[in-house]
mmCIF file of C-alpha atoms (C1' of nucleotides) in Angstrom:
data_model
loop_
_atom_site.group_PDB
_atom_site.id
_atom_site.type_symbol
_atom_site.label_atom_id
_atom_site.label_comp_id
_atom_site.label_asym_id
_atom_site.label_seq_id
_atom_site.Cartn_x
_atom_site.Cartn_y
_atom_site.Cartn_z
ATOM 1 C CA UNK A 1 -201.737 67.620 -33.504
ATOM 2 C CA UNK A 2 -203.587 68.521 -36.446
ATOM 3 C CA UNK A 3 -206.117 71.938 -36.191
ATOM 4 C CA UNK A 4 -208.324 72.622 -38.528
ATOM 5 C CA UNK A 5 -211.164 75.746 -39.050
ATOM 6 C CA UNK A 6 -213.806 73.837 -40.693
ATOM 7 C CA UNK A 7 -217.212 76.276 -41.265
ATOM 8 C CA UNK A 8 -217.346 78.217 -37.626
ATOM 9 C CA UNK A 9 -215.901 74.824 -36.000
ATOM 10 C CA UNK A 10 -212.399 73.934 -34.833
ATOM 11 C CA UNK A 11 -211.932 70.278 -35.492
ATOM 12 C CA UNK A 12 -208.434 68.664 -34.756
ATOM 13 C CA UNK A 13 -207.229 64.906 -34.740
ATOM 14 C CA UNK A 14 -204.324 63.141 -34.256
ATOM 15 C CA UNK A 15 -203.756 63.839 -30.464
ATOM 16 C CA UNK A 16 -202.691 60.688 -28.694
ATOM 17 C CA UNK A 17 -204.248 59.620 -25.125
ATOM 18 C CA UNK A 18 -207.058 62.373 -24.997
ATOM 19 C CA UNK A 19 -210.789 61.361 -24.707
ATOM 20 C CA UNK A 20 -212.751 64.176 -23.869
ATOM 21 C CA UNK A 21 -215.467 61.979 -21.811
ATOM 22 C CA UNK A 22 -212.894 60.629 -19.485
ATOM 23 C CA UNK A 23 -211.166 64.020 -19.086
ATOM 24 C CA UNK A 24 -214.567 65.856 -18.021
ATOM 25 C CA UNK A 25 -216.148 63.062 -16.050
ATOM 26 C CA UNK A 26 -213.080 61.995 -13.892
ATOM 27 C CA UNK A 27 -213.939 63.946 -10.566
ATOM 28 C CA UNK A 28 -211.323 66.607 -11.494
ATOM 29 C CA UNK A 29 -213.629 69.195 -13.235
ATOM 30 C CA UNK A 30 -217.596 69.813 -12.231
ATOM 31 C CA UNK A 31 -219.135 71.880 -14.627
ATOM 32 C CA UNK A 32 -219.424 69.695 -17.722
ATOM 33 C CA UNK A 33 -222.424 67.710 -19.148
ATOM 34 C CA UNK A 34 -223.199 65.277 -21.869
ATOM 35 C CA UNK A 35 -226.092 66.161 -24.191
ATOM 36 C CA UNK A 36 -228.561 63.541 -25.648
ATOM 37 C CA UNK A 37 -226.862 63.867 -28.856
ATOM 38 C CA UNK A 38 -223.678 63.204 -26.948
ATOM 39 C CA UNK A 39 -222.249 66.228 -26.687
ATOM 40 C CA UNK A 40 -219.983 67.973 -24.193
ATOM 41 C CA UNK A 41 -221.332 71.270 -22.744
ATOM 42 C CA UNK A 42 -218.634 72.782 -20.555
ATOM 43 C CA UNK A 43 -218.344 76.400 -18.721
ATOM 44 C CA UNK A 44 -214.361 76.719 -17.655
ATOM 45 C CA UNK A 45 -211.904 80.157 -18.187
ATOM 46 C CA UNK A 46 -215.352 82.685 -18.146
ATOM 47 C CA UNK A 47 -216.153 80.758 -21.156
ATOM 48 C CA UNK A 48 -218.367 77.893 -22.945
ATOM 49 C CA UNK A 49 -218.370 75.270 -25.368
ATOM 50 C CA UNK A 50 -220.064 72.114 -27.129
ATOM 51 C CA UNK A 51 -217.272 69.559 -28.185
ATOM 52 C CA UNK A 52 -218.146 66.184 -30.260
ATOM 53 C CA UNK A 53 -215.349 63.706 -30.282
ATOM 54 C CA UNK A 54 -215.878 60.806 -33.109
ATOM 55 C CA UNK A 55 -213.270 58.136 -34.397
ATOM 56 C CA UNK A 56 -211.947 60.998 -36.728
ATOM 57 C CA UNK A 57 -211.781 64.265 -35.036
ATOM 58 C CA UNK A 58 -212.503 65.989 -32.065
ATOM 59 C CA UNK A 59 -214.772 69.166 -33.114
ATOM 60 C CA UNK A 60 -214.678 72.274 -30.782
ATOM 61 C CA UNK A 61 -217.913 74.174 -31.994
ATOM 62 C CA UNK A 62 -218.644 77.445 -32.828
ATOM 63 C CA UNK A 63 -214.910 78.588 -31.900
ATOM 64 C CA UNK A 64 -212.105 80.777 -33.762
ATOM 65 C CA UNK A 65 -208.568 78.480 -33.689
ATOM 66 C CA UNK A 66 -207.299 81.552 -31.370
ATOM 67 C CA UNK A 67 -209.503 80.872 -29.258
ATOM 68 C CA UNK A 68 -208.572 77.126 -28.909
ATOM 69 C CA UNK A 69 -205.369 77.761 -28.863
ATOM 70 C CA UNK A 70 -205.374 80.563 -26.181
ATOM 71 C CA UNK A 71 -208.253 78.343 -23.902
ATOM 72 C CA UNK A 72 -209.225 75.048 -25.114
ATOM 73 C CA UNK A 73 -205.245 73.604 -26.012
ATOM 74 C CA UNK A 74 -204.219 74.909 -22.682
ATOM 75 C CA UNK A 75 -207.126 73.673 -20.643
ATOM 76 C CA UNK A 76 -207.161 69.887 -22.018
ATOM 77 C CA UNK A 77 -203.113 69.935 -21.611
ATOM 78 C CA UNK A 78 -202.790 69.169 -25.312
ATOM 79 C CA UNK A 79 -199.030 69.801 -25.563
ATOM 80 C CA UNK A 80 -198.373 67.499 -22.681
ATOM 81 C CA UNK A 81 -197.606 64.017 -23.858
ATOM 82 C CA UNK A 82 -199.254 61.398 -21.834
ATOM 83 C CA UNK A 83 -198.434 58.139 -24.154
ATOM 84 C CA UNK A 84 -194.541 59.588 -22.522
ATOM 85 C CA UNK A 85 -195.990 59.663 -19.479
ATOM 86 C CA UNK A 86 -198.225 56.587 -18.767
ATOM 87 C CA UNK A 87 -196.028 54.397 -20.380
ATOM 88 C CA UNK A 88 -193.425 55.129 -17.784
ATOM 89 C CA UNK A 89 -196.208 53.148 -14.870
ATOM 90 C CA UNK A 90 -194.570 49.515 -15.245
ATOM 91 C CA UNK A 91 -197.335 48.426 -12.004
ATOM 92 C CA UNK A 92 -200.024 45.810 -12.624
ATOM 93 C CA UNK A 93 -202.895 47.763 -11.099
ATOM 94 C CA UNK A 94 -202.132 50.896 -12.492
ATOM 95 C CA UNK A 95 -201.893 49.576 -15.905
ATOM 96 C CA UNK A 96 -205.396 48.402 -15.462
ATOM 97 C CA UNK A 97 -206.640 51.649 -14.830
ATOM 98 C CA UNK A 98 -205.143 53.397 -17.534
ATOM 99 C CA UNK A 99 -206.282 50.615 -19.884
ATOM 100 C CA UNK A 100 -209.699 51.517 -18.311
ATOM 101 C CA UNK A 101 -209.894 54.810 -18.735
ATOM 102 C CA UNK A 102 -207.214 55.687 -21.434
ATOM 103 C CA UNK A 103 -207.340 59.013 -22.311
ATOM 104 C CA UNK A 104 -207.642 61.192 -18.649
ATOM 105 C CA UNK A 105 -205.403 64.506 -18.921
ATOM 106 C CA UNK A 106 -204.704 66.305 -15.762
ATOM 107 C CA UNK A 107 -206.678 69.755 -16.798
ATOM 108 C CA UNK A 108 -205.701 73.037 -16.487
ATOM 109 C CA UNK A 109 -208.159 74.569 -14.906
ATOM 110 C CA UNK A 110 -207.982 77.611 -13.103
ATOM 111 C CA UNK A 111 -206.690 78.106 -9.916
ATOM 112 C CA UNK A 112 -209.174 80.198 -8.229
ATOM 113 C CA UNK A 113 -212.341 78.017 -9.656
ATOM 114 C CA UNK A 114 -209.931 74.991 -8.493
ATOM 115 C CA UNK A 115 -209.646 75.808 -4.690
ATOM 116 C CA UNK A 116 -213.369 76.930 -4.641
ATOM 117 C CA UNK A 117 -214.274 73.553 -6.090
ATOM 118 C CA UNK A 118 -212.514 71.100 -3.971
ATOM 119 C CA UNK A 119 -213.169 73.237 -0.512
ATOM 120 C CA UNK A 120 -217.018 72.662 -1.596
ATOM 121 C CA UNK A 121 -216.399 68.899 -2.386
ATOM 122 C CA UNK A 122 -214.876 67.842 0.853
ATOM 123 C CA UNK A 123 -217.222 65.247 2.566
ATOM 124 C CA UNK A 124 -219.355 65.590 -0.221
ATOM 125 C CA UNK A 125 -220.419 63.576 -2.910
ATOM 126 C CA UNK A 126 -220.013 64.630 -6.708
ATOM 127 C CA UNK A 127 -223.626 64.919 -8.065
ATOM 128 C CA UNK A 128 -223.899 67.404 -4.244
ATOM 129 C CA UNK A 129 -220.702 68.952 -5.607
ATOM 130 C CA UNK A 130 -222.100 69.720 -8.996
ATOM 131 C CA UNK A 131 -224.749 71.245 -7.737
ATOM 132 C CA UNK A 132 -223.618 73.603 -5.373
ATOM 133 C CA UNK A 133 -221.221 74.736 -7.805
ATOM 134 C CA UNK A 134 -223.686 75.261 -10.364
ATOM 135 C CA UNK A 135 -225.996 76.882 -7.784
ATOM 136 C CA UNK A 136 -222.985 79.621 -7.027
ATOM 137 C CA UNK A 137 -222.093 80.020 -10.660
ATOM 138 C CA UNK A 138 -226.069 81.029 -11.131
ATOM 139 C CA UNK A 139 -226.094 83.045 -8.210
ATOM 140 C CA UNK A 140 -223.039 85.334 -8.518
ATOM 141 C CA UNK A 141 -221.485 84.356 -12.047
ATOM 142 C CA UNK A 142 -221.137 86.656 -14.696
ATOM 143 C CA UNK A 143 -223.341 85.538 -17.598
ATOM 144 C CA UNK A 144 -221.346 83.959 -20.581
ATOM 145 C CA UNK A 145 -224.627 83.205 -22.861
ATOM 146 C CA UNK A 146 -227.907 81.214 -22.325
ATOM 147 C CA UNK A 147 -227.777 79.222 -19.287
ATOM 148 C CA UNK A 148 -224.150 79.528 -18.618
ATOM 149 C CA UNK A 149 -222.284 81.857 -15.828
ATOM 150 C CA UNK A 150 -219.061 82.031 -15.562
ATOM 151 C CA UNK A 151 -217.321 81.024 -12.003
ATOM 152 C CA UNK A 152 -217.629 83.891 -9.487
ATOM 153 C CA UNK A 153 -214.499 86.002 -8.874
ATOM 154 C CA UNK A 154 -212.965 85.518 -5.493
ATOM 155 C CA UNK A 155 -213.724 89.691 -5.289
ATOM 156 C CA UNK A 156 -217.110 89.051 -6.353
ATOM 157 C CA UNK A 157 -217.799 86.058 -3.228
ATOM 158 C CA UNK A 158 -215.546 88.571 -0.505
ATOM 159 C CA UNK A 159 -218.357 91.411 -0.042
ATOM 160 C CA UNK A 160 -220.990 88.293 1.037
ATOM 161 C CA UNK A 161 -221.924 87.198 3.878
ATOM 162 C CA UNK A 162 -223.338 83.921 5.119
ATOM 163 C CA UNK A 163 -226.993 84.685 4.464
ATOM 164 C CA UNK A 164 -226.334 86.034 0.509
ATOM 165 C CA UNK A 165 -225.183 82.329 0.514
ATOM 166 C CA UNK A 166 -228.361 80.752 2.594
ATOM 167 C CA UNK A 167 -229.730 79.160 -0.983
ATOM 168 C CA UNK A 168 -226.621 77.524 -1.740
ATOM 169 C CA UNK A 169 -227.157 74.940 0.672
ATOM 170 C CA UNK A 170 -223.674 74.168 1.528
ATOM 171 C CA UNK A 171 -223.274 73.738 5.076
ATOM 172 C CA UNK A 172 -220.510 73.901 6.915
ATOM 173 C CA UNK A 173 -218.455 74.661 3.943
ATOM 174 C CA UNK A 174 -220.203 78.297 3.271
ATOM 175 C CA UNK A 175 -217.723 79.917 6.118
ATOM 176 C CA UNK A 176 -214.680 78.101 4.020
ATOM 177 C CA UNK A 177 -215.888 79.308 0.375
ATOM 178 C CA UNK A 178 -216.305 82.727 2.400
ATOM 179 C CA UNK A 179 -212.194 82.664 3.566
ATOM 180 C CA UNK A 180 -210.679 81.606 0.744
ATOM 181 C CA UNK A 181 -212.553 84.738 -1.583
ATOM 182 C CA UNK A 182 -211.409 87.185 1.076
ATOM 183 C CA UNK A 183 -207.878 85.892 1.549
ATOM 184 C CA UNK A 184 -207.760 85.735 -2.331
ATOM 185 C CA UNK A 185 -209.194 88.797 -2.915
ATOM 186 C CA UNK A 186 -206.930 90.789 -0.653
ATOM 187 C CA UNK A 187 -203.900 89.687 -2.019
ATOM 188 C CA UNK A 188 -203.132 86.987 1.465
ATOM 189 C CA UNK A 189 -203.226 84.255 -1.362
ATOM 190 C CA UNK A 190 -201.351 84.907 -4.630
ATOM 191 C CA UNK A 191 -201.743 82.637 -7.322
ATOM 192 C CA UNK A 192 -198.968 83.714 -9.193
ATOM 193 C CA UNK A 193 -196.786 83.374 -6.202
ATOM 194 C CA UNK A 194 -198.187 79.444 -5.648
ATOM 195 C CA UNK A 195 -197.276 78.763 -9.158
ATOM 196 C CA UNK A 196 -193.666 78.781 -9.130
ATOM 197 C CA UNK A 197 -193.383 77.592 -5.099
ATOM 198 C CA UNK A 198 -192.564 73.809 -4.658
ATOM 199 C CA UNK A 199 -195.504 71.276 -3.885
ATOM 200 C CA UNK A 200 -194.806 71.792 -0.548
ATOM 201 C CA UNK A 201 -194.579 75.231 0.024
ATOM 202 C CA UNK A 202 -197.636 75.815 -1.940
ATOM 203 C CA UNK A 203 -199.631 73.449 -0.040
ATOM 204 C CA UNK A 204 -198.638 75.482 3.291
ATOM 205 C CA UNK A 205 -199.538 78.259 1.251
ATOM 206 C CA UNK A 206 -203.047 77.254 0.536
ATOM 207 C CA UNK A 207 -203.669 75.988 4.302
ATOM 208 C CA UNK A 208 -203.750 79.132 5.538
ATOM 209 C CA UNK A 209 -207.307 79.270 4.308
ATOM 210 C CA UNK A 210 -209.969 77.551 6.523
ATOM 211 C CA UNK A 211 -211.553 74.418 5.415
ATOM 212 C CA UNK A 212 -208.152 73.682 3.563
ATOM 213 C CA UNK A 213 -206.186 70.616 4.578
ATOM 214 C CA UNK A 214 -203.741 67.893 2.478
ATOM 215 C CA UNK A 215 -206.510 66.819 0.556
ATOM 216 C CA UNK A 216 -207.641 70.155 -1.173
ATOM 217 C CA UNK A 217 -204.478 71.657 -1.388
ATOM 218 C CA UNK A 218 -203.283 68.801 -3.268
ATOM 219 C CA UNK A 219 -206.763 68.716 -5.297
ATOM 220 C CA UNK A 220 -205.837 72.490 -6.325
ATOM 221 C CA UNK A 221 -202.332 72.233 -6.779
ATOM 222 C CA UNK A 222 -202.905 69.426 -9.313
ATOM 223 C CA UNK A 223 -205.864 70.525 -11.349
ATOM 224 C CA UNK A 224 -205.314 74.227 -10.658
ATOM 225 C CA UNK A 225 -201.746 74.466 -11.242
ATOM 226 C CA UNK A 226 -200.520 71.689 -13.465
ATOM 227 C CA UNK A 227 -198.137 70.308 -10.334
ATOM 228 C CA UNK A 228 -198.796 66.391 -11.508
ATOM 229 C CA UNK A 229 -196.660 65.113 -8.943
ATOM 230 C CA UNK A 230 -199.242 66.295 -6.479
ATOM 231 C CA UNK A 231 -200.676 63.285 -4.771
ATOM 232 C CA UNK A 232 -204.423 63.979 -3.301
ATOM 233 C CA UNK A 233 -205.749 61.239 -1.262
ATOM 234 C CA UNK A 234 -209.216 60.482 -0.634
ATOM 235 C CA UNK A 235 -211.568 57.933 1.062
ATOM 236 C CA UNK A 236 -211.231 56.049 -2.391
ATOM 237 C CA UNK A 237 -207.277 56.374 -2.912
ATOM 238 C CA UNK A 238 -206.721 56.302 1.366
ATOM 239 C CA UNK A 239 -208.437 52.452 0.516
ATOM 240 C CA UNK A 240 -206.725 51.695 -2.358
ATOM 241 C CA UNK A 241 -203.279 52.692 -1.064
ATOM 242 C CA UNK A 242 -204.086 50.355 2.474
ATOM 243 C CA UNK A 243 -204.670 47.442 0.049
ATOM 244 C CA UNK A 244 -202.212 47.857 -2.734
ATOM 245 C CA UNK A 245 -199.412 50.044 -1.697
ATOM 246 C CA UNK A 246 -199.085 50.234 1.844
ATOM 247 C CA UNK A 247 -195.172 51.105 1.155
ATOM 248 C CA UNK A 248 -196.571 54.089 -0.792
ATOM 249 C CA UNK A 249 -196.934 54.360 -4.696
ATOM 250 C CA UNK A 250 -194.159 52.433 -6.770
ATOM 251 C CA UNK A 251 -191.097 54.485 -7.698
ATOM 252 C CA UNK A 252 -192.495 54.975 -11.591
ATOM 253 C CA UNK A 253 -194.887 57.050 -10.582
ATOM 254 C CA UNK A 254 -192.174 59.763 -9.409
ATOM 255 C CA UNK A 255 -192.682 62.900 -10.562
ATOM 256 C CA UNK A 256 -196.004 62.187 -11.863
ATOM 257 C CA UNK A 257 -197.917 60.974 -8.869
ATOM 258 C CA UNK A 258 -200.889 62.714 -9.703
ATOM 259 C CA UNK A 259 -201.723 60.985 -12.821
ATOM 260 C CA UNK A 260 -201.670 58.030 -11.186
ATOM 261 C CA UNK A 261 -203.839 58.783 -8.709
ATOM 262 C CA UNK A 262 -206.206 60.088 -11.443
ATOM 263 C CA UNK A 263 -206.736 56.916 -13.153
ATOM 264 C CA UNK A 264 -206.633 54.717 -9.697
ATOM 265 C CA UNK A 265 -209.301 57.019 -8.379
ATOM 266 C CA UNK A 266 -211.697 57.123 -11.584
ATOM 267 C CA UNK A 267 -211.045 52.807 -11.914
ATOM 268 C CA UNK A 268 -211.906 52.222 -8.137
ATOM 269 C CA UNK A 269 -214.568 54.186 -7.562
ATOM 270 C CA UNK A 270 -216.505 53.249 -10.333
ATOM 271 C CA UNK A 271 -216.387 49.558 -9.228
ATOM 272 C CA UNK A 272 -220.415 48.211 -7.481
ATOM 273 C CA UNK A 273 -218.096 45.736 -5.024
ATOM 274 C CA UNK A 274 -214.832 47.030 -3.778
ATOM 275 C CA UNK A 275 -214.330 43.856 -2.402
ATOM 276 C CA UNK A 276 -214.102 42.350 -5.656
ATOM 277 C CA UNK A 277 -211.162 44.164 -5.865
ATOM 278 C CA UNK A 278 -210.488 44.868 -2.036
ATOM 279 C CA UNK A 279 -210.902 42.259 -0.526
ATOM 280 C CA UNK A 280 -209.342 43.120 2.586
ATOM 281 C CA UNK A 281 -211.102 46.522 2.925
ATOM 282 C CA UNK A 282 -214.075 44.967 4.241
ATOM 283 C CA UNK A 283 -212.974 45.811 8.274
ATOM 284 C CA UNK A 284 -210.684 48.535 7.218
ATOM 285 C CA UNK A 285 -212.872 51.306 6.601
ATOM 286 C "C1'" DT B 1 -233.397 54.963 10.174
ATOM 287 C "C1'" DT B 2 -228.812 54.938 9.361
ATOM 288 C "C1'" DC B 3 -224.908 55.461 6.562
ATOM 289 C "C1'" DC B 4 -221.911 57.839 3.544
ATOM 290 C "C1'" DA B 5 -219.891 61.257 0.395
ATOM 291 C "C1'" DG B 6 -212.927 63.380 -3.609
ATOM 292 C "C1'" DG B 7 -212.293 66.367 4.726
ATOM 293 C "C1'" DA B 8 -211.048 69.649 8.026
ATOM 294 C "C1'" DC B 9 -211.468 71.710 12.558
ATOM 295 C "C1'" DC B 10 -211.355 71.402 17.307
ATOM 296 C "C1'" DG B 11 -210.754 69.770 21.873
ATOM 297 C "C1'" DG B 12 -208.841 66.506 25.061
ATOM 298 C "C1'" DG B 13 -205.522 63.103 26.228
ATOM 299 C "C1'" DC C 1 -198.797 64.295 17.933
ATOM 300 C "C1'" DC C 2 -202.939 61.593 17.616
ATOM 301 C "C1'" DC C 3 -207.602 60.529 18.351
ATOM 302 C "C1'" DG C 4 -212.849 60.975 18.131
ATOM 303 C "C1'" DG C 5 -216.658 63.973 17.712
ATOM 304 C "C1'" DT C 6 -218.607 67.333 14.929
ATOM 305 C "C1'" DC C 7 -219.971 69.886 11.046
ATOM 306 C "C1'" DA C 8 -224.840 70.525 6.715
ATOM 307 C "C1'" DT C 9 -226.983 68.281 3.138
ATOM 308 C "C1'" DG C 10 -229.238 64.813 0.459
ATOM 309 C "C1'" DG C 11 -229.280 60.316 -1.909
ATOM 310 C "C1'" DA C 12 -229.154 55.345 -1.187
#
DNA sequence: TTCCAGGACCGGG
DNA sequence: CCCGGTCATGGA
């Protein structure tokens, strides 16, 4: 990796298997958008940023290299190496989904932000997710610049009650954001603790919290806390495992079952017929 | 109008 | 342990 100041911009090339569009608009992350002049605007780590990714170079703007090195390099994963990694998947499906969408990293975002995220997305759909998110980040962010808050900390969410969070039309899932600040605010919930426990462990760990089951504990565990072989499964990846791998994923996945689910999620769901590629799904939910 | 969305909780069997 | 109903909201 190459990382260069240029003017008040941090440009850097030479990364292998990173495209910044496929890393922000995979369902892992909700709180990034693409400007008309194509763009990425992103709020994550109490900060912001614009980042244009040409043929060349991938240019961070406005940023000091610190401050890509101490944020930006950790967030994107950058000293992971995914061509390792993906190359390892020797299964015909999968290989058509990285193909697809070359370029996904698992991000490291942060933990607290992570859990908050996916307890708001469950039986939800993402443009609904984005919003609510955005809607909280508004209402009890700290302000980074312009338009942008920060994600509320878990201490900041604990002293509310329901009706402070009326206008963020979440439903049910109000009571849940509620739980998890308080249990992470008090200390019930340690991140630090959840970082070095196994998959497993953690996973109890995090299902102490209402409105926490498999499914967000593995969401957080593999977005919040870099554990890749952390396997969340989903309407989308519940259909494609039924059709596909009804034996569970292939053995190449090991260790990194997570990225694989990544790319089969982001290639299924954005298929119009799933029967084109489901064909059996039809009567199967 | 009905169905569904990156699910989880709860009660009954 | 497993199953179905339920939970808010809004777009298709």
């Amino acid at each position: 990796m190459q990382i260069k100041q240029i003017g008040a911009d941090v440009a850097i090339k030479n990364i292998p298997c990173f495209n910044v569009e496929n890393c922000v608009f995979s369902g892992q992350t909700f709180r990034w958008t693409k400007k008309s002049d194509g763009t990425f605007h992103g709020i994550a780590m109490d900060k912001s940023v614009d980042i244009e990714q040409n043929s060349e170079n991938i240019i961070f703007k406005n940023i000091s290299i610190d401050d890509f090195n101490i944020v930006w390099r950790t967030y994107f994963d950058l000293d992971t190496d995914y061509e390792k990694i993906l190359s390892c998947f020797n299964d015909e499906t999968i290989k058509k989904a990285v193909t697809a969408y070359y370029g996904i990293r698992i991000l490291n975002q942060d933990p607290w932000e992570t859990l908050c995220s996916f307890i708001i997305s469950q039986n939800n759909n993402i443009p609904r997710i984005k919003g609510i998110i955005s809607r909280l980040c508004n209402m009890y962010g700290e302000k980074i610049s312009g338009n942008d808050y920060a994600f509320p900390k878990p201490e900041k969410l604990a002293e509310l009650n329901k009706a402070d969070l009326i206008d963020l039309r979440a439903g049910f899932r109000t009571k849940y954001i509620l739980d998890a600040a308080r249990k992470t605010a008090n200390g019930e919930i340690q991140p630090e603790k959840i970082h070095i426990m196994s998959i497993e462990e953690a996973a109890k760990e995090l299902k102490k919290i209402k409105g926490v089951g498999d499914k967000v504990a593995a969401c957080t565990l593999l977005y919040g806390y870099g554990k890749k072989d952390a396997f969340p499964v989903d309407v989308w990846v519940k259909r494609i495992m039924q059709y596909y791998y009804p034996d569970g994923l292939p053995k190449c996945t090991e260790g990194y079952k997570g990225v694989a689910q990544m790319y089969l999620f982001e290639y299924f769901r954005n298929k119009k017929t799933l029967e084109e590629y489901l064909p059996q799904s039809k009567n199967k939910n």
